[in-house]
Amino acid sequence: MASNMLEIYAGETALKTIQDNGFSPDLFTSFLGASGGPKWFTLFGLDKYIFGEFFKERTQALNLIGSSAGAFRAACFAQNDPVAAITRLAKHYSETVYLKKPTPEQVTLSVIELLDKMFGEDGAAEIIDNDVMKAHFLVAKCNGFVASENKVLQGLGLLKSLAGNRIGRPLLAKQYERFIFQNNDSDLEIYDPDNISTTTMAFSTNNIKQALIASGAIPLVMQGIKDIDDCPQGMYRDGGIVDYHFDFEIKNKGLTLYPHFSSQLKAGWFDKNLARKVRAKHYDKTVLICPSDEFIASLPYNKIPDRTDFTEMEPEQRLKYWQQVFVDSEQLAQQFKDFYQTQDLSRVKNISQLLG
C-alpha cells in the first residue's frame, strides 16, 4: 500500500491543539458530512472505522452536521449500530438502477425506498433519542421560482441563483433560507457572515424522514418536499444548494472532524465552477481528511464516483466500479487508523495550503 493515500489538514487552532495534546477522539465536538452524492463512496471505509472504532466508546456529545449525502450519513451514524446502517446505505444506494431518463417523481420514490431500508424498523427513533451522536440535517427552503415544480420556472430560478451567487454569495438569501433539522438537545451554534437566514427545527417522528429526503432533493432531478410537518409551509430542497461543503463558523468549543472526498472546498452548489474559496477562518478548528491524488488515480477510471455514472455507465459496469471503490476505501481507513495509533503528527499539514 502506498504511503500517501490519505491527506490530513488542520486549521491553525486545530493544528496547535493536536500538537499540544496529541490526536484523539476527545478533541472533537463536531463532525461534518458534505453533499456530493456517490462521491462519498470513497469515504465508506473511513466512515466504518470512525464510527465503528474511533468514536465507539464516546460518551461526550458529538454534533453530526450534514447536507444531502452528508445528512444521510449523519442519519446512519446516529443509529444504534452505525456500521450496519452505513453499510445498508452504501449497498442500497449503489445498487439503485434508474431508467435512462428517470422523472423527478421516479427518483424521489427511489430515494424514499432507500431511506426506508437505511432506517430499518427503529432508525428514526434511534436518531431522535440519541443524546451522544446528535444528527443535524441541513435543508434549503426555497422562495420564488426555485420553489416551483414547473421545470421551466425552476430552471429560471436556478439561473437567477447562479447569476446572483456569482456577484456575491449573500444574494442567495433572497431565494433560500437554511433550515437545520436537529436533535432536541442540540447545542450547535453557527455564525454565517453571508447572513443567509438560519432556522433550527427539532426532529419529530413526523418530520425526520421528510427533512432527510428534502436535504437530498436535488433541483430538477428530484421533487422538492412541500410543507414538512411541524414546520413553516413552503418548498424544501437539497441542503447542498446553500451548504455544499460549508462556509460558516461552528462556534462550539472543540474541534471539527471533516472526512471529505476532495481537498477542494466549495461553499455552495453554485460555487462548484467558481474560483472562490471558502473562508480559512471557518476551518480554524477543523481537521480535514481526504483521499490523495494518488489514491484517486488508483481507482477504476482514475476518478471518484459521481452522479454522472448513473447515465454514462451501464448498471452492471457502474456497480462493479462502485463496489471496487468500497473495497479500495478501506485503504484510507487503515491509513487513518495507523496515523491515530502511531501519532505521526508530521503528516498533518496546515489547511492554509488549500485555503490561503
Short mmCIF file of C-alpha atoms in Angstrom, two decimals:
data_model
loop_
_atom_site.label_atom_id
_atom_site.label_comp_id
_atom_site.label_asym_id
_atom_site.label_seq_id
_atom_site.Cartn_x
_atom_site.Cartn_y
_atom_site.Cartn_z
CA MET A 1 0.00 0.00 0.00
CA ALA A 2 1.37 3.40 -0.99
CA SER A 3 2.27 5.74 1.82
CA ASN A 4 0.24 8.77 0.87
CA MET A 5 -3.26 7.60 0.03
CA LEU A 6 -4.71 9.86 2.74
CA GLU A 7 -4.07 13.56 3.30
CA ILE A 8 -4.67 15.30 6.63
CA TYR A 9 -5.05 19.07 7.00
CA ALA A 10 -5.78 21.18 10.06
CA GLY A 11 -6.62 24.82 10.72
CA GLU A 12 -4.32 26.93 12.92
CA THR A 13 -6.13 26.27 16.20
CA ALA A 14 -6.71 22.60 15.35
CA LEU A 15 -3.03 22.14 14.49
CA LYS A 16 -1.87 23.70 17.75
CA THR A 17 -4.40 21.66 19.76
CA ILE A 18 -3.19 18.43 18.17
CA GLN A 19 0.47 19.34 18.69
CA ASP A 20 -0.20 20.15 22.35
CA ASN A 21 -2.50 17.21 23.18
CA GLY A 22 -1.91 14.53 20.57
CA PHE A 23 -4.64 13.30 18.22
CA SER A 24 -7.63 11.74 19.99
CA PRO A 25 -11.41 11.35 19.64
CA ASP A 26 -11.98 13.55 22.70
CA LEU A 27 -10.72 16.65 20.87
CA PHE A 28 -13.77 16.69 18.61
CA THR A 29 -17.21 18.09 19.32
CA SER A 30 -18.43 18.28 15.70
CA PHE A 31 -18.35 16.16 12.55
CA LEU A 32 -19.08 17.41 9.01
CA GLY A 33 -20.54 15.47 6.10
CA ALA A 34 -20.70 17.23 2.74
CA SER A 35 -23.05 16.96 -0.23
CA GLY A 36 -21.85 15.17 -3.33
CA GLY A 37 -23.99 12.09 -3.94
CA PRO A 38 -21.95 8.93 -4.67
CA LYS A 39 -18.66 10.81 -4.19
CA TRP A 40 -18.88 9.77 -0.54
CA PHE A 41 -18.35 6.13 -1.55
CA THR A 42 -14.60 6.90 -1.30
CA LEU A 43 -15.20 7.55 2.42
CA PHE A 44 -17.08 4.32 3.13
CA GLY A 45 -14.12 2.60 4.81
CA LEU A 46 -13.33 5.72 6.85
CA ASP A 47 -16.96 6.05 7.96
CA LYS A 48 -16.99 2.47 9.24
CA TYR A 49 -13.71 2.88 11.12
CA ILE A 50 -14.51 6.31 12.59
CA PHE A 51 -17.91 5.30 13.95
CA GLY A 52 -17.18 1.62 14.50
CA GLU A 53 -13.89 2.14 16.37
CA PHE A 54 -12.57 5.71 16.68
CA PHE A 55 -15.73 7.16 18.30
CA LYS A 56 -17.12 3.85 19.54
CA GLU A 57 -16.72 4.41 23.29
CA ARG A 58 -17.75 8.03 23.15
CA THR A 59 -19.95 9.49 25.93
CA GLN A 60 -19.44 13.19 25.16
CA ALA A 61 -21.93 14.66 22.66
CA LEU A 62 -20.82 14.92 19.03
CA ASN A 63 -22.72 17.17 16.61
CA LEU A 64 -23.09 15.38 13.26
CA ILE A 65 -23.73 18.08 10.64
CA GLY A 66 -24.59 17.06 7.10
CA SER A 67 -26.22 18.21 3.90
CA SER A 68 -27.62 15.90 1.23
CA ALA A 69 -25.44 12.74 1.17
CA GLY A 70 -23.75 14.05 4.32
CA ALA A 71 -27.13 14.21 6.05
CA PHE A 72 -27.86 10.61 5.03
CA ARG A 73 -24.52 9.60 6.54
CA ALA A 74 -25.30 11.53 9.74
CA ALA A 75 -28.59 9.64 9.96
CA CYS A 76 -26.62 6.38 9.85
CA PHE A 77 -24.07 7.47 12.46
CA ALA A 78 -26.82 8.41 14.93
CA GLN A 79 -28.39 4.95 14.80
CA ASN A 80 -27.55 2.37 17.45
CA ASP A 81 -25.42 0.34 15.02
CA PRO A 82 -23.79 2.97 12.77
CA VAL A 83 -21.67 0.47 10.83
CA ALA A 84 -24.68 -1.65 9.90
CA ALA A 85 -26.63 1.48 8.93
CA ILE A 86 -23.90 2.99 6.73
CA THR A 87 -23.41 -0.44 5.12
CA ARG A 88 -27.13 -0.58 4.29
CA LEU A 89 -26.93 2.90 2.79
CA ALA A 90 -23.89 2.03 0.68
CA LYS A 91 -25.42 -1.24 -0.53
CA HIS A 92 -28.85 0.04 -1.47
CA TYR A 93 -27.66 3.37 -2.88
CA SER A 94 -25.02 1.74 -5.06
CA GLU A 95 -27.45 -0.92 -6.30
CA THR A 96 -30.07 1.64 -7.37
CA VAL A 97 -30.96 1.34 -11.05
CA TYR A 98 -32.86 4.03 -12.92
CA LEU A 99 -34.47 4.18 -16.32
CA LYS A 100 -32.37 6.03 -18.93
CA LYS A 101 -34.19 9.30 -18.22
CA PRO A 102 -35.99 8.96 -14.89
CA THR A 103 -38.55 11.59 -13.93
CA PRO A 104 -38.20 13.57 -10.69
CA GLU A 105 -41.14 11.54 -9.35
CA GLN A 106 -39.34 8.24 -10.07
CA VAL A 107 -36.09 9.42 -8.49
CA THR A 108 -37.97 10.68 -5.41
CA LEU A 109 -39.75 7.33 -4.97
CA SER A 110 -36.40 5.56 -5.26
CA VAL A 111 -34.88 7.79 -2.55
CA ILE A 112 -37.85 7.15 -0.25
CA GLU A 113 -37.33 3.38 -0.68
CA LEU A 114 -33.59 3.81 0.02
CA LEU A 115 -34.29 5.80 3.15
CA ASP A 116 -36.74 3.19 4.45
CA LYS A 117 -34.10 0.45 4.01
CA MET A 118 -31.43 2.62 5.65
CA PHE A 119 -33.65 3.42 8.66
CA GLY A 120 -34.94 -0.09 9.18
CA GLU A 121 -37.64 -0.51 11.81
CA ASP A 122 -36.29 1.69 14.59
CA GLY A 123 -33.81 4.04 12.89
CA ALA A 124 -35.92 7.19 13.20
CA ALA A 125 -36.49 6.72 16.93
CA GLU A 126 -32.82 5.89 17.50
CA ILE A 127 -31.72 9.11 15.79
CA ILE A 128 -34.25 11.24 17.68
CA ASP A 129 -33.31 9.69 21.05
CA ASN A 130 -29.52 9.62 20.63
CA ASP A 131 -28.01 12.00 23.18
CA VAL A 132 -24.39 11.35 22.14
CA MET A 133 -24.41 11.24 18.34
CA LYS A 134 -26.60 14.25 17.57
CA ALA A 135 -27.65 14.42 13.92
CA HIS A 136 -28.25 17.71 12.08
CA PHE A 137 -29.72 17.75 8.55
CA LEU A 138 -29.21 20.93 6.52
CA VAL A 139 -32.02 21.80 4.14
CA ALA A 140 -32.65 24.78 1.82
CA LYS A 141 -36.13 26.32 2.00
CA CYS A 142 -36.81 27.85 -1.41
CA ASN A 143 -38.57 31.09 -2.30
CA GLY A 144 -39.67 32.41 -5.69
CA PHE A 145 -39.28 30.41 -8.92
CA VAL A 146 -36.94 27.86 -7.29
CA ALA A 147 -39.92 26.75 -5.18
CA SER A 148 -41.84 25.75 -8.32
CA GLU A 149 -42.11 22.16 -9.56
CA ASN A 150 -42.54 23.51 -13.09
CA LYS A 151 -39.19 22.70 -14.72
CA VAL A 152 -39.10 25.90 -16.79
CA LEU A 153 -39.83 28.17 -13.82
CA GLN A 154 -37.50 26.22 -11.55
CA GLY A 155 -34.77 26.44 -14.19
CA LEU A 156 -35.24 30.23 -14.44
CA GLY A 157 -34.99 30.45 -10.67
CA LEU A 158 -31.76 28.43 -10.68
CA LEU A 159 -30.28 30.69 -13.37
CA LYS A 160 -31.08 33.67 -11.17
CA SER A 161 -29.34 31.92 -8.27
CA LEU A 162 -26.30 31.19 -10.44
CA ALA A 163 -26.05 34.81 -11.56
CA GLY A 164 -26.64 36.26 -8.10
CA ASN A 165 -24.14 33.92 -6.43
CA ARG A 166 -21.51 34.90 -8.99
CA ILE A 167 -21.92 38.52 -7.89
CA GLY A 168 -21.91 37.60 -4.20
CA ARG A 169 -22.96 34.67 -2.03
CA PRO A 170 -25.13 36.87 0.26
CA LEU A 171 -27.54 37.32 -2.69
CA LEU A 172 -28.61 33.68 -2.22
CA ALA A 173 -30.50 34.90 0.86
CA LYS A 174 -33.13 36.38 -1.48
CA GLN A 175 -34.08 32.90 -2.69
CA TYR A 176 -33.07 30.46 0.07
CA GLU A 177 -33.25 30.02 3.81
CA ARG A 178 -31.14 27.50 5.72
CA PHE A 179 -33.13 25.10 7.90
CA ILE A 180 -31.27 22.83 10.32
CA PHE A 181 -33.32 19.86 11.50
CA GLN A 182 -31.67 18.62 14.66
CA ASN A 183 -31.66 16.63 17.87
CA ASN A 184 -33.89 18.19 20.54
CA ASP A 185 -30.93 18.75 22.87
CA SER A 186 -28.56 20.14 20.24
CA ASP A 187 -26.15 22.84 21.38
CA LEU A 188 -24.87 23.56 17.85
CA GLU A 189 -24.15 27.22 17.21
CA ILE A 190 -23.10 28.55 13.82
CA TYR A 191 -22.25 32.01 12.52
CA ASP A 192 -22.79 32.83 8.84
CA PRO A 193 -21.30 36.17 7.72
CA ASP A 194 -23.25 35.87 4.44
CA ASN A 195 -26.42 36.39 6.50
CA ILE A 196 -28.41 33.54 4.99
CA SER A 197 -31.39 33.17 7.31
CA THR A 198 -30.97 30.12 9.55
CA THR A 199 -33.82 28.39 11.39
CA THR A 200 -33.44 25.35 13.64
CA MET A 201 -36.20 22.74 13.89
CA ALA A 202 -36.30 19.89 16.38
CA PHE A 203 -36.69 16.38 15.00
CA SER A 204 -40.08 14.78 15.40
CA THR A 205 -41.38 11.40 14.30
CA ASN A 206 -43.46 13.33 11.75
CA ASN A 207 -40.68 15.38 10.15
CA ILE A 208 -37.43 13.42 10.38
CA LYS A 209 -37.84 11.39 7.18
CA GLN A 210 -39.30 14.31 5.23
CA ALA A 211 -36.39 16.50 6.33
CA LEU A 212 -33.80 13.93 5.28
CA ILE A 213 -35.40 13.41 1.86
CA ALA A 214 -35.54 17.20 1.42
CA SER A 215 -31.85 17.50 2.29
CA GLY A 216 -31.04 15.32 -0.73
CA ALA A 217 -33.72 16.68 -3.08
CA ILE A 218 -31.55 17.91 -5.96
CA PRO A 219 -33.32 20.59 -8.03
CA LEU A 220 -34.69 19.36 -11.39
CA VAL A 221 -33.59 15.79 -10.51
CA MET A 222 -35.96 15.17 -7.58
CA GLN A 223 -39.22 16.60 -6.37
CA GLY A 224 -38.91 19.05 -3.52
CA ILE A 225 -40.64 18.31 -0.24
CA LYS A 226 -43.54 20.67 0.31
CA ASP A 227 -44.85 21.71 3.73
CA ILE A 228 -42.75 19.49 6.01
CA ASP A 229 -44.73 18.53 9.11
CA ASP A 230 -44.30 20.76 12.17
CA CYS A 231 -42.52 23.39 10.01
CA PRO A 232 -43.29 26.66 8.20
CA GLN A 233 -45.12 26.00 4.95
CA GLY A 234 -43.08 26.08 1.76
CA MET A 235 -40.82 24.10 -0.55
CA TYR A 236 -37.73 22.41 0.87
CA ARG A 237 -34.84 21.17 -1.28
CA ASP A 238 -31.23 19.95 -1.25
CA GLY A 239 -29.16 21.36 1.61
CA GLY A 240 -26.14 21.47 -0.70
CA ILE A 241 -27.65 24.37 -2.63
CA VAL A 242 -26.54 26.64 0.20
CA ASP A 243 -24.15 24.35 2.10
CA TYR A 244 -22.33 22.14 -0.40
CA HIS A 245 -19.05 21.95 1.53
CA PHE A 246 -19.88 24.60 4.17
CA ASP A 247 -18.66 28.16 4.72
CA PHE A 248 -19.84 29.07 8.21
CA GLU A 249 -18.22 29.12 11.63
CA ILE A 250 -19.08 26.39 14.11
CA LYS A 251 -18.97 28.31 17.37
CA ASN A 252 -18.91 25.31 19.72
CA LYS A 253 -15.79 24.54 21.70
CA GLY A 254 -13.73 21.64 20.47
CA LEU A 255 -12.55 20.65 17.02
CA THR A 256 -14.46 19.50 13.93
CA LEU A 257 -13.57 16.27 12.10
CA TYR A 258 -14.28 16.51 8.38
CA PRO A 259 -13.69 13.42 6.21
CA HIS A 260 -14.16 14.70 2.68
CA PHE A 261 -13.81 13.27 -0.81
CA SER A 262 -11.69 16.19 -2.02
CA SER A 263 -9.23 18.82 -0.86
CA GLN A 264 -11.19 21.40 -2.88
CA LEU A 265 -13.85 23.04 -0.70
CA LYS A 266 -16.75 24.97 -2.26
CA ALA A 267 -19.26 26.80 -0.09
CA GLY A 268 -22.47 26.13 -2.02
CA TRP A 269 -23.82 24.29 -5.07
CA PHE A 270 -23.43 27.35 -7.29
CA ASP A 271 -19.75 27.74 -6.36
CA LYS A 272 -18.68 24.45 -7.97
CA ASN A 273 -17.29 26.13 -11.08
CA LEU A 274 -16.10 29.34 -9.42
CA ALA A 275 -12.57 30.06 -8.22
CA ARG A 276 -14.00 31.40 -4.95
CA LYS A 277 -12.71 29.55 -1.91
CA VAL A 278 -14.30 29.05 1.49
CA ARG A 279 -13.02 31.30 4.27
CA ALA A 280 -9.96 29.87 6.00
CA LYS A 281 -11.13 31.27 9.37
CA HIS A 282 -14.16 28.98 9.23
CA TYR A 283 -11.79 25.99 9.16
CA ASP A 284 -9.58 27.22 12.01
CA LYS A 285 -10.73 24.38 14.29
CA THR A 286 -11.24 21.77 11.57
CA VAL A 287 -9.28 18.60 10.75
CA LEU A 288 -9.89 17.70 7.10
CA ILE A 289 -9.06 14.16 5.97
CA CYS A 290 -9.32 13.35 2.28
CA PRO A 291 -8.05 10.94 -0.38
CA SER A 292 -4.84 11.99 -2.11
CA ASP A 293 -4.48 12.45 -5.85
CA GLU A 294 -2.54 9.18 -5.84
CA PHE A 295 -5.45 7.32 -4.28
CA ILE A 296 -7.91 8.79 -6.80
CA ALA A 297 -5.61 7.86 -9.68
CA SER A 298 -5.53 4.26 -8.39
CA LEU A 299 -9.32 3.87 -8.65
CA PRO A 300 -11.04 2.38 -11.69
CA TYR A 301 -11.35 5.08 -14.37
CA ASN A 302 -8.93 7.20 -12.28
CA LYS A 303 -11.75 9.09 -10.61
CA ILE A 304 -14.09 9.01 -7.65
CA PRO A 305 -17.75 8.06 -8.27
CA ASP A 306 -20.27 10.75 -9.12
CA ARG A 307 -23.88 11.09 -10.24
CA THR A 308 -23.00 11.07 -13.95
CA ASP A 309 -22.09 7.39 -13.55
CA PHE A 310 -25.83 6.68 -13.44
CA THR A 311 -26.25 7.96 -17.01
CA GLU A 312 -22.84 7.28 -18.54
CA MET A 313 -22.38 3.66 -17.45
CA GLU A 314 -24.49 0.55 -17.79
CA PRO A 315 -25.76 -0.63 -14.38
CA GLU A 316 -23.51 -3.72 -14.32
CA GLN A 317 -20.41 -1.69 -15.17
CA ARG A 318 -21.27 1.03 -12.64
CA LEU A 319 -21.95 -1.44 -9.83
CA LYS A 320 -18.66 -3.28 -10.44
CA TYR A 321 -16.80 0.04 -10.36
CA TRP A 322 -18.52 1.29 -7.22
CA GLN A 323 -18.02 -1.99 -5.37
CA GLN A 324 -14.30 -1.76 -6.14
CA VAL A 325 -14.27 1.76 -4.67
CA PHE A 326 -15.84 0.38 -1.47
CA VAL A 327 -13.01 -2.17 -1.26
CA ASP A 328 -10.30 0.40 -2.03
CA SER A 329 -11.74 2.85 0.52
CA GLU A 330 -10.54 0.51 3.26
CA GLN A 331 -7.01 1.75 2.49
CA LEU A 332 -8.00 5.21 3.71
CA ALA A 333 -9.43 3.74 6.90
CA GLN A 334 -6.23 1.79 7.52
CA GLN A 335 -4.07 4.86 6.97
CA PHE A 336 -6.19 6.95 9.34
CA LYS A 337 -6.03 4.17 11.94
CA ASP A 338 -2.25 3.95 11.54
CA PHE A 339 -1.95 7.73 11.89
CA TYR A 340 -4.02 7.70 15.08
CA GLN A 341 -2.17 4.75 16.61
CA THR A 342 1.35 5.98 15.75
CA GLN A 343 0.54 9.65 16.44
CA ASP A 344 2.69 10.64 13.46
CA LEU A 345 1.70 14.30 13.67
CA SER A 346 4.20 15.22 10.96
CA ARG A 347 1.55 14.04 8.49
CA VAL A 348 -0.78 16.91 9.42
CA LYS A 349 -0.48 19.84 7.02
CA ASN A 350 -1.70 23.38 7.61
CA ILE A 351 -5.04 23.89 5.86
CA SER A 352 -3.82 27.32 4.74
CA GLN A 353 -2.06 25.38 1.93
CA LEU A 354 -5.54 24.79 0.50
CA LEU A 355 -7.38 27.92 1.53
CA GLY A 356 -4.67 30.56 1.91
#
